[in-house]
Short mmCIF file of C-alpha atoms in Angstrom, two decimals:
data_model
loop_
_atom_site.label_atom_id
_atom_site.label_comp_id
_atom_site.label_asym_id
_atom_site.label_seq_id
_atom_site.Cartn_x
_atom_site.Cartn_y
_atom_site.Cartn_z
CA UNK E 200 3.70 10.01 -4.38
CA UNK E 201 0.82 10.69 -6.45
CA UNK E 202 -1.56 11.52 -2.71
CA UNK E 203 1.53 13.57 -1.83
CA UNK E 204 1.11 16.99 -3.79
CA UNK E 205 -2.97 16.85 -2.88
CA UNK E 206 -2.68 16.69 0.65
CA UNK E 207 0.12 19.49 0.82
CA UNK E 208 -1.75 21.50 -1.07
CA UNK E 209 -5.02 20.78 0.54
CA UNK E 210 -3.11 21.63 3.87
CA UNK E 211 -2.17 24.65 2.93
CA UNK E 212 -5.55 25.90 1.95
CA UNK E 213 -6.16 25.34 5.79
CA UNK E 214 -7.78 21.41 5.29
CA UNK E 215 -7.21 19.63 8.70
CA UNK E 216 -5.31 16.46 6.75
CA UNK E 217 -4.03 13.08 8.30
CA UNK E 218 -2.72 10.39 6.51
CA UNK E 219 -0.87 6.86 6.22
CA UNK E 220 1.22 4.68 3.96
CA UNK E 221 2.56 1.18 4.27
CA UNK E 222 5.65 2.15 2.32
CA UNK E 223 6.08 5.84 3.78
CA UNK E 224 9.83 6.67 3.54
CA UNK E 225 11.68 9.22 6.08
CA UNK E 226 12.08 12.44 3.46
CA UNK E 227 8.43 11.86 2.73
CA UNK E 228 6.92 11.71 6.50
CA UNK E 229 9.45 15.27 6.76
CA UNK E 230 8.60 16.68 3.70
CA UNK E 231 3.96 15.73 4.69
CA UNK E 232 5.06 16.59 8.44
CA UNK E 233 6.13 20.13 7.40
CA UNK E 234 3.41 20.82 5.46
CA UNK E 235 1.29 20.13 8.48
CA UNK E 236 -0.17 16.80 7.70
CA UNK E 237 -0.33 14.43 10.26
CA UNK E 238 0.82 10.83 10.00
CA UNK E 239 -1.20 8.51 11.62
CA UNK E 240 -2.92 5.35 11.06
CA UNK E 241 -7.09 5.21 10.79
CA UNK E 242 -7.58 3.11 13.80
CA UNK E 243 -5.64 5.42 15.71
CA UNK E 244 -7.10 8.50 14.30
CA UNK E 245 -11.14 7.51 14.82
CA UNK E 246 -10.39 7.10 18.71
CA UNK E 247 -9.53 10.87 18.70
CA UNK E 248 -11.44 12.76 15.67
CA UNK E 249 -13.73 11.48 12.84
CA UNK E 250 -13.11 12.26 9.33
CA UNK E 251 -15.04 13.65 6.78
CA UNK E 252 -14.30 11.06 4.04
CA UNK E 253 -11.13 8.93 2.94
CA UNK E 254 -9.54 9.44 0.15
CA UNK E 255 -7.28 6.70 -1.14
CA UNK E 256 -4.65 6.52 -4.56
CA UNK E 257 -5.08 3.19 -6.81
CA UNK E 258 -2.29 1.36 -4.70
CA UNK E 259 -5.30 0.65 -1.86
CA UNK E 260 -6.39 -2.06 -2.96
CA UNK E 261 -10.01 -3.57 -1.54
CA UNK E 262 -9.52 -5.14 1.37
CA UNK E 263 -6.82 -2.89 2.91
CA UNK E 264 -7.30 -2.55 6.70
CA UNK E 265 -8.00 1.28 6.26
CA UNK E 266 -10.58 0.94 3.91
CA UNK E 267 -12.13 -1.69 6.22
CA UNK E 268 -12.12 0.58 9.45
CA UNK E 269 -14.20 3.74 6.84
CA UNK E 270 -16.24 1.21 5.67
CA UNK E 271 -17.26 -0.45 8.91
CA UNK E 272 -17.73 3.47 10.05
CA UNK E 273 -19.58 4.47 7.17
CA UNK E 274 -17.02 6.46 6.10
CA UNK E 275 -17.44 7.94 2.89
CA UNK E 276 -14.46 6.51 0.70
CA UNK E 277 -13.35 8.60 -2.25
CA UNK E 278 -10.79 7.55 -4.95
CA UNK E 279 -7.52 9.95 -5.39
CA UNK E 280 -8.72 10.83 -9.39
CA UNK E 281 -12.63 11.50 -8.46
CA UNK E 282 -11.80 13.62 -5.26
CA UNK E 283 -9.16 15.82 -7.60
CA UNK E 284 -11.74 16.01 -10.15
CA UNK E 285 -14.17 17.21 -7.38
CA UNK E 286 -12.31 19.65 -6.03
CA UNK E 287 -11.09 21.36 -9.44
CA UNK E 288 -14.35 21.59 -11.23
CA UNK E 289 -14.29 25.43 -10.37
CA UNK E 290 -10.71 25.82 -11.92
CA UNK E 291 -9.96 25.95 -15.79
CA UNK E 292 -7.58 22.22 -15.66
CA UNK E 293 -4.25 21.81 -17.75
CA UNK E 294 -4.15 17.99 -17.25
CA UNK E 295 -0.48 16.63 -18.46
CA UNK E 296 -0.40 12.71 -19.41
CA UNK E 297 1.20 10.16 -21.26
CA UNK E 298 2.91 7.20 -20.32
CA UNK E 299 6.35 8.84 -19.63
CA UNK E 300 7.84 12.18 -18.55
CA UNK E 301 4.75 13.73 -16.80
CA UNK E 302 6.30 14.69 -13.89
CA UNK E 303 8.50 17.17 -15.29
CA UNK E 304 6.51 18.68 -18.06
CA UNK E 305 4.19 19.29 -15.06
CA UNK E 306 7.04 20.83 -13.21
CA UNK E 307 8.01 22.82 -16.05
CA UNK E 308 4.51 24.35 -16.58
CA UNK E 309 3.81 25.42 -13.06
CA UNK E 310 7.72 26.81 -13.21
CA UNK E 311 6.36 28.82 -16.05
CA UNK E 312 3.79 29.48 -14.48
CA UNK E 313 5.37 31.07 -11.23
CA UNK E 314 8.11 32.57 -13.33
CA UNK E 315 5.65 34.38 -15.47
CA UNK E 316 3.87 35.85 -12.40
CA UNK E 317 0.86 33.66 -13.12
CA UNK E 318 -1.06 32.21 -10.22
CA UNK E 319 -1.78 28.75 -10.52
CA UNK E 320 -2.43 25.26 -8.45
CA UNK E 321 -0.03 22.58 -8.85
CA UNK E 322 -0.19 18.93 -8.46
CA UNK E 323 3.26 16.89 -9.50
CA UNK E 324 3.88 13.48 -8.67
CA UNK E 325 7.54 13.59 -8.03
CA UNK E 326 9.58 15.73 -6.05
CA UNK E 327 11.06 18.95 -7.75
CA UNK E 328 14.65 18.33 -8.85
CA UNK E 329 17.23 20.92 -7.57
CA UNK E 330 14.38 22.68 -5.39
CA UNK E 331 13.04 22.67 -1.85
CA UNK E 332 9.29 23.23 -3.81
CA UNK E 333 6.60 21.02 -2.30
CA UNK E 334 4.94 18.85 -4.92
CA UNK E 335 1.80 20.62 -4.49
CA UNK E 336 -0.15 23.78 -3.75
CA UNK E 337 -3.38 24.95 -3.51
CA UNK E 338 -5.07 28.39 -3.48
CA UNK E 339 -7.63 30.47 -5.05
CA UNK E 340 -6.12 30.44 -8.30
CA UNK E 341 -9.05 29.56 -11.28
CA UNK E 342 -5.97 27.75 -12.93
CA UNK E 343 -4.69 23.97 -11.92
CA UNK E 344 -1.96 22.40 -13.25
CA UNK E 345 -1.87 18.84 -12.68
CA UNK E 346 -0.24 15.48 -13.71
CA UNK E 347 -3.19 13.25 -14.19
CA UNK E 348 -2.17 8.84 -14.93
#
């Protein structure tokens, strides 16, 4: 969940995006599929177009068979926290931890946000409640609002 709201957003700030997950449920896969990320393994994607870089959440662990395949193709691999920092260092950051309730006092803020007419990126790690939102989005906004573990 926590890759979730960065690819969606990065998708729809026009990023070509692929992606896979051992565990990925069915709402998910809908929910990454109509944001236009595809779902596909690595090994199958490298046959057909090489990426950029991998970027890959804490629950990769070394070792993992897609990490392998970047790292045997020189891949650049990228954890989920350094690539977010990367691509928000132009953007004044409202970072929202502790060890519970992050995911909606993130929700709440970029709520606020959007209710108040104020443009701002959003990165939750849990579906909105009582919504069809998308976890995440990205524009041109200097302001990013994001639930950071």
């Amino acid at each position: 969940m926590g890759m979730a709201p960065l690819v969606i957003g990065l998708a729809q700030a026009g990023w070509l995006i692929s992606g896979e997950d051992d565990a990925l449920s069915l709402v998910m896969r809908c929910v990454l599929s109509s944001a236009g990320v595809k779902i596909v393994s690595l090994r199958l994607l490298v046959e057909n177009y090489f990426p950029d870089s991998v970027v890959y959440s804490s629950a990769v662990k070394e070792g993992h068979v897609a990490r392998e395949i970047a790292e045997d193709l020189a891949i650049p691999l990228q954890r989920r926290g350094s690539f977010l920092a990367e691509i928000s260092k132009s953007k004044r950051v409202i970072a929202i931890c502790s060890s519970h309730g992050k995911s909606s006092t993130t929700a709440m803020c970029a709520q606020l946000f959007q209710e108040s007419r104020l443009d701002a990126d959003y990165y939750v790690g849990a579906f909105y409640q009582d919504s069809g939102k998308a976890p995440g989005k990205f524009t041109d906004a200097s302001i990013l609002i994001a639930e950071i573990d």
